[in-house]
Coordinates of C-alpha atoms in Angstrom, one line a residue:
Chain A
M1042 CA 83.0 116.8 105.4
N1043 CA 81.8 114.7 102.5
N1044 CA 84.8 112.5 102.7
Y1045 CA 84.5 112.3 106.5
M1046 CA 80.9 111.0 106.2
T1047 CA 81.9 108.7 103.3
F1048 CA 84.7 107.1 105.3
I1049 CA 82.5 106.9 108.4
R1050 CA 80.0 104.9 106.4
K1051 CA 82.8 102.6 105.2
E1052 CA 84.0 102.1 108.8
I1053 CA 80.5 101.3 110.0
I1054 CA 80.1 98.7 107.3
E1055 CA 83.5 97.3 108.3
T1056 CA 82.6 97.2 112.0
I1057 CA 79.4 95.2 111.2
R1058 CA 80.7 92.9 108.5
N1059 CA 84.0 92.0 110.2
K1060 CA 81.9 91.1 113.3
R1061 CA 83.7 93.6 115.6
L1062 CA 80.4 94.9 116.8
I1063 CA 79.1 91.4 117.7
V1064 CA 82.3 90.4 119.5
L1065 CA 82.3 93.6 121.6
A1066 CA 78.6 93.4 122.3
C1067 CA 79.0 89.7 123.4
V1068 CA 81.9 90.5 125.7
F1069 CA 80.4 93.6 127.3
M1070 CA 76.9 92.2 127.7
S1071 CA 78.3 89.0 129.2
F1072 CA 80.0 91.0 131.9
A1073 CA 76.8 93.1 132.4
I1074 CA 75.2 89.9 133.4
L1075 CA 78.1 88.0 135.0
G1076 CA 79.4 91.0 137.0
P1077 CA 76.3 91.3 139.2
L1078 CA 75.9 87.5 139.3
M1079 CA 79.4 87.0 140.6
G1080 CA 78.9 89.8 143.1
R1081 CA 75.8 88.2 144.5
Y1082 CA 76.8 84.5 144.5
L1083 CA 80.6 84.4 144.7
V1084 CA 80.7 82.4 148.0
E1085 CA 78.1 80.1 146.7
F1086 CA 80.0 79.5 143.5
I1087 CA 83.2 78.7 145.5
T1088 CA 81.3 76.2 147.7
M1089 CA 79.8 74.5 144.6
I1090 CA 83.2 74.1 143.0
V1091 CA 85.2 72.8 146.0
P1092 CA 84.2 69.2 147.1
A1093 CA 82.0 69.0 150.3
G1094 CA 84.0 68.6 153.5
E1095 CA 87.2 70.2 152.1
L1096 CA 86.0 73.7 152.9
D1097 CA 85.0 75.6 156.0
V1098 CA 82.0 77.3 154.6
D1099 CA 81.2 79.3 157.7
G1100 CA 84.9 80.4 157.9
L1101 CA 84.7 81.5 154.2
M1102 CA 81.5 83.4 154.7
G1103 CA 83.2 85.2 157.5
L1104 CA 85.9 86.5 155.2
F1105 CA 83.3 88.2 153.0
D1106 CA 80.9 91.0 153.9
E1107 CA 77.3 90.3 153.0
P1108 CA 77.2 91.1 149.2
T1109 CA 75.3 94.3 148.3
W1110 CA 74.3 96.0 145.0
V1111 CA 77.6 97.9 145.2
D1112 CA 79.4 94.6 144.5
G1113 CA 77.3 94.1 141.4
Y1114 CA 78.3 97.4 140.0
T1115 CA 82.0 97.0 141.1
N1116 CA 82.3 93.6 139.5
F1117 CA 80.8 94.9 136.2
Y1118 CA 83.4 97.7 135.9
T1119 CA 86.4 95.8 137.1
N1120 CA 85.7 92.9 134.7
L1121 CA 85.4 95.5 131.8
A1122 CA 88.6 97.1 132.9
Q1123 CA 90.3 93.8 132.4
V1124 CA 88.8 91.5 129.8
G1125 CA 86.8 94.3 128.1
V1126 CA 89.8 96.6 127.7
I1127 CA 91.9 93.7 126.4
T1128 CA 89.2 92.8 123.9
V1129 CA 89.1 96.5 122.6
M1130 CA 92.9 96.4 122.3
L1131 CA 92.9 93.2 120.3
L1132 CA 90.1 94.3 118.0
Y1133 CA 91.6 97.7 117.2
M1134 CA 95.3 97.0 117.2
G1135 CA 95.4 96.8 113.4
V1136 CA 93.2 99.8 112.8
I1137 CA 95.8 101.8 110.9
L1138 CA 98.6 99.2 110.3
D1139 CA 96.2 96.8 108.5
E1140 CA 95.3 99.4 106.0
K1141 CA 98.9 100.1 105.3
R1142 CA 99.9 96.4 105.1
R1143 CA 96.9 95.5 102.9
G1144 CA 97.6 98.4 100.6
T1145 CA 94.2 100.0 101.0
A1146 CA 95.5 103.1 102.7
P1147 CA 97.3 104.3 99.5
M1148 CA 94.2 103.5 97.5
V1149 CA 91.9 105.7 99.5
L1150 CA 94.5 108.4 100.4
M1151 CA 95.3 108.9 96.7
K1152 CA 91.6 109.5 96.0
G1153 CA 91.6 112.7 97.9
L1154 CA 90.9 111.5 101.5
S1155 CA 93.1 113.5 103.9
H1156 CA 95.2 111.8 106.6
T1157 CA 93.2 113.7 109.3
T1158 CA 89.9 112.5 107.9
F1159 CA 91.3 108.9 107.6
V1160 CA 92.3 108.8 111.2
M1161 CA 89.4 110.8 112.7
S1162 CA 86.6 108.9 110.9
K1163 CA 88.1 105.6 112.2
F1164 CA 88.3 107.1 115.7
T1165 CA 84.7 108.4 115.4
V1166 CA 83.3 105.0 114.5
M1167 CA 85.3 103.2 117.2
A1168 CA 84.0 105.8 119.7
L1169 CA 80.4 105.4 118.5
T1170 CA 80.6 101.6 118.6
T1171 CA 81.9 101.5 122.1
L1172 CA 79.4 104.2 123.2
V1173 CA 76.5 102.1 121.9
I1174 CA 77.8 99.1 123.6
M1175 CA 78.2 100.9 126.9
L1176 CA 74.7 102.5 126.6
V1177 CA 73.3 99.0 126.2
S1178 CA 75.4 97.0 128.7
T1179 CA 75.3 99.5 131.5
P1180 CA 71.5 99.4 131.9
I1181 CA 71.7 95.6 131.7
A1182 CA 74.2 95.5 134.6
H1183 CA 71.9 97.9 136.5
L1184 CA 68.8 95.8 135.9
Y1185 CA 70.5 92.6 136.7
T1186 CA 71.9 94.1 139.9
Y1187 CA 68.4 95.1 140.8
I1188 CA 67.0 91.7 140.1
L1189 CA 69.7 89.9 142.1
F1190 CA 69.9 92.2 145.1
E1191 CA 66.4 93.6 145.0
E1192 CA 67.9 97.0 145.2
A1193 CA 70.3 99.1 143.1
G1194 CA 71.8 102.6 142.9
N1195 CA 70.4 105.6 141.0
F1196 CA 70.0 104.7 137.3
G1197 CA 71.2 108.1 136.1
E1198 CA 74.3 107.9 138.2
M1199 CA 75.0 104.4 136.9
M1200 CA 74.7 105.7 133.3
L1201 CA 77.0 108.5 134.2
G1202 CA 79.5 106.0 135.5
G1203 CA 79.2 104.1 132.2
L1204 CA 80.0 107.3 130.3
I1205 CA 83.1 107.9 132.4
F1206 CA 84.2 104.3 131.7
W1207 CA 83.6 105.0 128.0
I1208 CA 86.0 108.0 128.1
F1209 CA 88.6 105.6 129.5
L1210 CA 87.9 103.3 126.6
L1211 CA 88.4 106.3 124.2
F1212 CA 91.8 106.8 125.7
I1213 CA 92.6 103.1 125.1
I1214 CA 91.4 103.4 121.5
A1215 CA 93.5 106.5 120.9
L1216 CA 96.5 104.6 122.3
M1217 CA 95.9 101.8 119.9
V1218 CA 95.6 104.3 117.0
F1219 CA 98.9 105.7 118.0
F1220 CA 100.7 102.4 118.3
S1221 CA 99.1 101.1 115.1
T1222 CA 100.5 104.2 113.3
I1223 CA 104.1 103.9 114.6
A1224 CA 104.5 100.1 114.5
Q1225 CA 105.6 98.1 111.5
K1226 CA 104.0 94.8 112.7
V1227 CA 100.7 93.9 114.4
S1228 CA 102.6 91.9 117.0
N1229 CA 104.5 95.1 117.9
V1230 CA 101.2 96.9 118.4
A1231 CA 100.0 94.2 120.6
L1232 CA 103.3 94.3 122.6
Y1233 CA 103.2 98.1 123.0
G1234 CA 99.5 97.9 123.9
F1235 CA 99.9 95.3 126.6
L1236 CA 103.0 97.0 128.0
A1237 CA 101.1 100.3 128.3
Y1238 CA 98.2 98.5 129.9
F1239 CA 100.4 96.9 132.5
A1240 CA 102.1 100.2 133.1
M1241 CA 98.7 101.8 133.8
V1242 CA 97.8 98.9 136.2
I1243 CA 101.2 99.3 138.0
F1244 CA 100.9 103.1 138.3
D1245 CA 97.4 102.7 139.6
V1246 CA 98.8 101.1 142.8
V1247 CA 100.4 104.5 143.6
Q1248 CA 97.5 106.4 145.2
Q1249 CA 98.9 109.9 144.2
L1250 CA 99.1 108.9 140.6
R1251 CA 95.7 107.1 140.5
E1252 CA 94.1 110.5 141.3
F1253 CA 95.1 111.9 137.9
L1254 CA 96.0 109.1 135.4
P1255 CA 93.5 107.7 132.8
Y1256 CA 93.3 104.3 134.5
G1257 CA 91.9 106.1 137.6
L1258 CA 88.7 106.6 135.7
V1259 CA 87.8 102.9 136.3
V1260 CA 87.6 103.6 140.0
R1261 CA 85.8 107.0 139.3
A1262 CA 83.2 105.1 137.2
V1263 CA 82.4 102.8 140.1
Q1264 CA 82.3 105.8 142.5
V1265 CA 80.0 107.8 140.4
S1266 CA 77.7 104.8 139.8
I1267 CA 77.2 104.5 143.6
G1268 CA 76.7 108.2 144.0
Y1269 CA 80.1 109.4 145.1
F1270 CA 81.7 112.2 143.1
H1271 CA 85.5 112.3 143.9
E1272 CA 87.0 115.8 144.1
H1273 CA 89.6 114.9 141.4
L1274 CA 87.1 113.4 138.9
M1275 CA 87.2 116.4 136.6
V1276 CA 91.0 116.6 136.7
N1277 CA 91.1 112.9 135.9
L1278 CA 88.7 113.4 133.0
L1279 CA 90.5 116.4 131.7
I1280 CA 93.9 114.7 131.7
T1281 CA 92.5 111.7 129.9
I1282 CA 90.8 113.8 127.2
V1283 CA 94.0 115.9 126.7
A1284 CA 96.1 112.8 126.5
M1285 CA 93.7 111.3 124.0
I1286 CA 93.8 114.5 121.8
I1287 CA 97.6 114.5 121.9
L1288 CA 97.8 110.8 120.9
L1289 CA 95.4 111.4 117.9
A1290 CA 97.2 114.6 116.8
V1291 CA 100.6 112.9 116.9
S1292 CA 99.3 109.9 115.0
I1293 CA 97.9 112.1 112.2
H1294 CA 101.2 114.1 112.1
I1295 CA 103.3 110.9 111.8
L1296 CA 101.0 109.4 109.2
K1297 CA 101.3 112.5 107.1
K1298 CA 105.1 112.3 107.1
K1299 CA 105.2 108.6 106.5
E1300 CA 105.8 107.2 103.0
L1301 CA 103.3 104.6 101.9
Chain B
M868 CA 105.6 126.2 72.4
S869 CA 106.6 122.7 73.6
E870 CA 103.8 120.1 74.1
T871 CA 102.8 119.6 77.7
M872 CA 104.0 116.2 78.8
A873 CA 101.7 113.8 80.7
V874 CA 104.6 113.1 83.0
E875 CA 107.9 114.9 83.2
T876 CA 110.6 114.7 85.9
F877 CA 113.6 116.9 86.5
G878 CA 116.5 115.3 88.2
L879 CA 114.2 113.1 90.3
T880 CA 116.3 111.3 92.9
K881 CA 115.5 108.9 95.8
R882 CA 118.2 107.9 98.2
F883 CA 117.4 105.3 100.9
K884 CA 119.8 104.8 103.9
T885 CA 122.4 102.8 102.1
A886 CA 121.3 102.9 98.5
L887 CA 120.7 105.3 95.7
A888 CA 117.5 103.9 94.2
V889 CA 116.6 106.5 91.7
N890 CA 119.4 108.8 90.4
E891 CA 118.7 112.1 88.6
V892 CA 116.0 110.7 86.5
N893 CA 114.7 112.9 83.7
L894 CA 111.8 111.1 82.0
R895 CA 109.1 112.3 79.6
V896 CA 105.9 110.6 78.8
P897 CA 103.8 112.3 76.1
Q898 CA 100.1 112.7 76.5
G899 CA 98.0 109.8 75.3
A900 CA 101.0 107.4 75.2
I901 CA 101.0 103.9 76.5
C902 CA 104.5 103.9 77.9
G903 CA 106.4 100.7 78.8
F904 CA 108.5 101.3 81.9
L905 CA 111.2 98.6 81.8
G906 CA 114.0 97.6 84.0
K907 CA 115.4 94.7 85.9
N908 CA 114.3 93.9 89.5
G909 CA 115.6 96.6 91.7
A910 CA 116.3 99.0 88.9
G911 CA 114.1 101.7 90.5
K912 CA 110.8 101.3 88.7
T913 CA 108.5 101.0 91.7
T914 CA 110.3 103.7 93.6
T915 CA 110.0 106.1 90.7
I916 CA 106.3 105.2 90.3
K917 CA 105.7 105.7 94.0
M918 CA 107.3 109.1 93.9
L919 CA 105.2 110.1 90.8
T920 CA 102.0 109.0 92.6
G921 CA 102.9 111.0 95.7
M922 CA 103.5 108.0 98.0
K923 CA 107.3 108.5 98.4
K924 CA 109.1 111.7 99.0
P925 CA 111.9 112.5 96.5
T926 CA 115.3 113.1 98.0
S927 CA 115.8 115.8 95.4
G928 CA 114.4 116.8 92.0
E929 CA 110.9 117.7 90.9
F930 CA 108.1 116.2 88.7
A931 CA 105.1 117.5 86.9
I932 CA 101.9 115.7 86.0
M933 CA 100.1 117.3 83.0
G934 CA 102.5 120.3 83.3
K935 CA 101.6 120.9 87.0
K936 CA 104.4 120.5 89.5
E937 CA 103.4 118.1 92.3
T938 CA 104.8 117.5 95.8
F939 CA 104.8 114.6 98.3
G940 CA 102.0 114.5 100.9
K941 CA 99.4 116.3 98.8
G942 CA 96.9 114.0 96.9
I943 CA 97.6 114.0 93.2
R944 CA 94.1 114.2 91.6
A945 CA 95.3 113.7 88.1
V946 CA 96.8 110.2 88.5
G947 CA 95.5 106.7 89.0
Y948 CA 97.6 103.9 90.5
L949 CA 97.5 100.2 90.2
P950 CA 100.1 98.5 92.5
D951 CA 101.4 95.0 91.7
V952 CA 99.2 93.5 94.4
P953 CA 96.3 95.8 94.9
G954 CA 94.6 95.9 98.3
F955 CA 90.9 96.0 98.8
Y956 CA 88.3 95.7 101.6
G957 CA 87.5 92.0 101.3
Y958 CA 84.1 92.4 102.9
M959 CA 82.9 94.7 100.1
T960 CA 81.7 93.8 96.6
G961 CA 83.5 95.2 93.6
W962 CA 80.7 97.7 93.1
E963 CA 80.8 98.8 96.7
F964 CA 84.5 99.4 96.6
L965 CA 84.4 101.4 93.4
D966 CA 81.5 103.4 94.8
L967 CA 83.6 104.2 97.9
C968 CA 86.4 105.4 95.7
A969 CA 84.1 107.5 93.5
R970 CA 82.5 109.0 96.6
L971 CA 86.0 109.9 97.9
C972 CA 86.6 111.6 94.6
N973 CA 83.5 113.7 95.3
M974 CA 81.7 112.5 92.2
P975 CA 78.0 113.6 92.1
E976 CA 75.6 110.7 92.9
Q977 CA 73.9 110.3 89.5
E978 CA 77.2 110.4 87.6
R979 CA 78.8 108.1 90.2
K980 CA 76.4 105.2 89.7
T981 CA 76.7 105.3 85.9
H982 CA 80.5 105.7 86.1
V983 CA 80.9 102.7 88.5
D984 CA 78.7 100.5 86.2
D985 CA 80.6 101.6 83.1
L986 CA 84.0 100.8 84.8
L987 CA 82.8 97.4 85.9
K988 CA 81.6 96.7 82.3
Q989 CA 85.0 97.9 81.0
V990 CA 86.9 95.4 83.1
G991 CA 84.4 92.6 82.8
L992 CA 83.2 92.5 86.4
Y993 CA 79.7 93.9 85.9
G994 CA 77.0 91.9 87.7
V995 CA 79.5 90.1 89.9
K996 CA 78.0 90.0 93.4
T997 CA 80.8 88.1 95.1
K998 CA 82.7 89.8 97.9
V999 CA 86.2 90.9 96.9
S1000 CA 87.7 88.3 99.4
G1001 CA 86.3 85.6 97.0
Y1002 CA 87.9 87.1 93.9
S1003 CA 90.6 85.3 91.9
R1004 CA 93.9 87.1 91.2
G1005 CA 92.8 88.1 87.7
M1006 CA 89.6 89.6 89.0
R1007 CA 91.5 91.5 91.6
Q1008 CA 93.7 93.0 89.0
R1009 CA 90.7 94.0 86.9
L1010 CA 89.1 95.7 89.9
G1011 CA 92.5 97.3 90.5
I1012 CA 92.4 98.8 87.0
A1013 CA 88.9 100.0 87.5
Q1014 CA 89.8 101.7 90.8
A1015 CA 92.8 103.3 89.1
L1016 CA 90.4 104.8 86.5
V1017 CA 87.6 105.9 88.9
N1018 CA 88.7 109.5 89.1
N1019 CA 89.1 109.8 85.3
P1020 CA 92.8 110.4 85.7
A1021 CA 95.0 112.0 83.0
V1022 CA 97.8 109.5 83.8
V1023 CA 97.5 105.9 85.1
F1024 CA 100.5 104.2 86.7
M1025 CA 100.5 100.4 86.6
D1026 CA 103.2 98.6 88.5
E1027 CA 103.6 95.1 87.1
P1028 CA 99.9 94.4 86.7
I1029 CA 100.4 91.1 85.0
S1030 CA 103.4 89.6 86.7
A1031 CA 101.3 87.2 88.8
L1032 CA 98.7 86.2 86.2
D1033 CA 98.3 83.1 84.1
P1034 CA 98.5 83.5 80.3
M1035 CA 94.7 84.0 79.9
G1036 CA 94.5 86.5 82.7
R1037 CA 97.5 88.3 81.3
R1038 CA 95.9 88.6 77.8
D1039 CA 92.7 89.9 79.3
I1040 CA 94.5 92.6 81.3
M1041 CA 96.6 93.6 78.3
E1042 CA 93.5 93.9 76.2
I1043 CA 91.9 96.2 78.9
I1044 CA 95.1 98.3 79.0
G1045 CA 95.3 98.5 75.2
G1046 CA 91.7 99.7 75.3
L1047 CA 92.8 102.8 77.2
R1048 CA 94.8 104.1 74.2
G1049 CA 93.7 107.6 73.3
K1050 CA 91.6 107.9 76.5
T1051 CA 94.4 108.3 79.1
S1052 CA 98.2 108.2 79.3
V1053 CA 99.5 104.9 80.8
V1054 CA 102.8 104.2 82.4
L1055 CA 103.1 100.4 82.5
S1056 CA 105.9 98.7 84.4
T1057 CA 106.4 95.1 83.5
H1058 CA 109.0 92.4 82.8
I1059 CA 107.1 90.8 79.9
L1060 CA 108.7 92.5 77.0
S1061 CA 106.6 90.8 74.3
D1062 CA 103.4 92.4 75.8
V1063 CA 105.2 95.8 75.9
E1064 CA 106.1 95.4 72.2
N1065 CA 102.5 94.6 71.4
I1066 CA 100.7 97.5 73.1
C1067 CA 103.2 100.2 74.1
D1068 CA 104.1 103.1 71.7
H1069 CA 106.6 104.6 74.0
I1070 CA 109.5 103.0 76.0
I1071 CA 111.5 104.0 79.0
I1072 CA 114.3 101.7 80.2
I1073 CA 115.8 102.3 83.7
E1074 CA 118.9 100.6 84.9
K1075 CA 120.5 101.0 88.4
G1076 CA 118.3 104.1 89.0
K1077 CA 119.2 105.9 85.8
I1078 CA 117.2 106.2 82.6
V1079 CA 119.3 104.5 79.9
E1080 CA 116.9 104.7 77.0
Q1081 CA 113.6 106.5 76.2
G1082 CA 111.6 107.3 73.1
T1083 CA 109.0 105.8 70.9
L1084 CA 109.4 102.1 70.1
D1085 CA 110.3 103.0 66.4
E1086 CA 112.9 105.6 67.5
I1087 CA 114.5 103.1 69.8
K1088 CA 114.5 100.3 67.2
A1089 CA 116.0 102.7 64.7
R1090 CA 118.8 103.6 67.1
F1091 CA 119.6 99.9 67.5
G1092 CA 119.0 99.0 63.8
H1093 CA 122.7 98.5 63.1
E1094 CA 122.7 95.8 65.6
D1095 CA 120.8 93.1 63.6
T1096 CA 121.2 89.7 65.3
V1097 CA 121.9 86.3 63.6
K1098 CA 119.8 83.7 65.2
V1099 CA 120.2 79.9 64.8
T1100 CA 117.5 77.6 66.2
F1101 CA 118.4 74.0 67.1
Y1102 CA 116.5 70.8 68.0
T1103 CA 118.5 69.8 71.1
P1104 CA 120.5 71.7 73.7
E1105 CA 123.5 69.5 73.0
D1106 CA 123.7 70.8 69.4
C1107 CA 123.3 74.3 70.8
G1108 CA 126.3 73.8 73.1
K1109 CA 128.5 72.3 70.3
F1110 CA 127.7 75.2 68.0
I1111 CA 128.6 77.8 70.7
T1112 CA 131.9 76.1 71.3
A1113 CA 132.7 76.0 67.6
L1114 CA 131.8 79.6 67.2
K1115 CA 133.9 80.8 70.1
E1116 CA 136.9 79.1 68.5
Q1117 CA 136.4 81.4 65.5
G1118 CA 136.9 84.7 67.4
E1119 CA 135.1 87.1 69.7
F1120 CA 131.3 87.1 69.4
D1121 CA 128.5 88.3 71.7
V1122 CA 126.6 85.0 72.1
R1123 CA 123.3 84.7 73.9
E1124 CA 121.4 81.4 74.5
E1125 CA 117.6 81.7 74.5
G1126 CA 116.3 78.2 75.0
M1127 CA 117.1 76.3 71.8
K1128 CA 118.0 79.5 70.1
V1129 CA 121.5 81.1 69.8
A1130 CA 121.6 84.8 69.1
I1131 CA 125.0 86.1 67.8
Q1132 CA 126.3 89.6 67.3
S1133 CA 129.8 90.8 66.4
S1134 CA 131.5 94.1 66.6
K1135 CA 133.9 93.1 63.8
L1136 CA 131.8 91.3 61.2
A1137 CA 128.6 92.4 59.4
P1138 CA 125.5 90.3 60.2
V1139 CA 125.6 88.7 56.8
D1140 CA 129.2 87.6 57.3
V1141 CA 128.3 86.2 60.7
S1142 CA 125.4 84.2 59.1
K1143 CA 127.8 82.8 56.5
L1144 CA 130.2 81.7 59.2
A1145 CA 127.4 80.2 61.2
A1146 CA 126.2 78.2 58.1
K1147 CA 129.7 77.0 57.6
L1148 CA 130.1 75.8 61.2
L1149 CA 126.7 74.0 61.0
T1150 CA 127.7 72.2 57.8
N1151 CA 131.2 71.3 59.1
G1152 CA 129.9 70.1 62.4
D1153 CA 127.0 68.3 60.8
L1154 CA 124.7 69.9 63.3
P1155 CA 120.9 69.6 62.6
F1156 CA 119.2 73.0 63.0
K1157 CA 115.7 74.3 62.5
G1158 CA 116.4 77.8 61.2
L1159 CA 119.1 80.4 60.5
N1160 CA 118.1 84.0 60.1
I1161 CA 119.1 87.6 60.5
D1162 CA 116.6 89.4 62.8
A1163 CA 116.1 93.1 63.4
P1164 CA 116.5 93.8 67.1
S1165 CA 113.5 93.0 69.2
L1166 CA 112.7 94.8 72.4
D1167 CA 114.2 91.8 74.1
D1168 CA 117.5 92.4 72.3
I1169 CA 117.5 96.1 73.0
F1170 CA 116.7 95.6 76.6
Y1171 CA 119.5 93.0 76.9
E1172 CA 121.8 95.4 75.1
V1173 CA 121.2 98.5 77.2
T1174 CA 121.1 96.7 80.6
K1175 CA 123.9 94.2 80.2

């Protein structure tokens, strides 16, 4: 427990001093503001960009429904599921591998830190960092939606949606821990990460799979935020959490067997 | 009852896919010794050290640290390790890094602070507030030594700690290592034999994964005492070359060029007869030379002899 707290302290210092916290906060909060803004003014933005006379504004308006606060929420989560997730992947792709390559892993592991504590304290701090950022950016998205649309969903449900999205982020982080443990090069971690991400996006097209796979939690987060609790929500959550635990357990097992 | 060795291995072997890196090594490092661990590049020094620090899994064989058998995958509390290029968290100061290491060793708070200050004083980094990312190579090696000592280890393994340093940095680090004499056992892997001769009291030489020589420096020198070397020092490489050519015409000699110096050994002639012959060749060839003497074997000579 002592070493767990010691290494958590080290990871928190690293997150702050290496500017990971600021980068994540900037990206997530930007989307907390831009998501609702794009939801409210998308058509207006398009008409501003395209030169006058080249666009049938009335025809364009006809293609879109009148924007509502649901669009504000939806844009927030879909933007996070793309740029937010890729940012998390880029920031955490070297989480284990960098320690091995820099030679810091043997230094701390030889001092009595167990492999389990090494991995779990890193995961804990990544989980806490993303939790804090979700807890700050979700209310901003809610408030901005309310300001722009003069109405919004239930705040509690929006926060619950944010927590569901956070569990999806935890799965992504566990995936990066796993890839970072097995790969020899950071470029390979990035490759595996992006392949996994595109596989998730592709499988999401298949309705039957979306019901159960981790990526389905993005849609669940939007649904819960607007007050709709899908019948497969718990199954979706359970599968994601079990997958996350398996990824972490396998990473620890591999790390224990690996020579440094 | 036999004395407990600081480090002892029993047929320690490491085989990689295509190569036998360490082959049935049986080495013994007495407690309190500063032991020079010598070998050419690829001889198996680093692999041996990594096995003894629990970082690599032996293919077969066993090893004991302070008489206690150790295994791969379990932290070995009794050892400290300094790699050739030590890794640090660049965003920390030296004090913060050592404090982290001391915390991981579960050192009580009051003891920890004093210990970290003492270590930084010992390696000359006390009061340095710069982040480790701004350290010079020499400073990083000093901090590396401090972290290797943070758990008060019985044995410290240092893998080529001076190979990348300038002469001043090298001297500083050797002084710090020399200062550990009597406090802890040190296994020092290096290529710089003059440094080993200055501070090590025990030598192990490894060649192609096998131990070819081990013992105290005096014991090893005594074993090679019959192999005194005749050395002739010249002013120019041309004279050096002419002398070697003339010498080889006289019979079979083991000749080694060391810059402007020619070292000669013979299996047939005594060193004094070799020196007489050399003097004759120098006079006959009218070759200007700086010096001619018979040297007892240096560690350099012994290393060359056992690894050739």
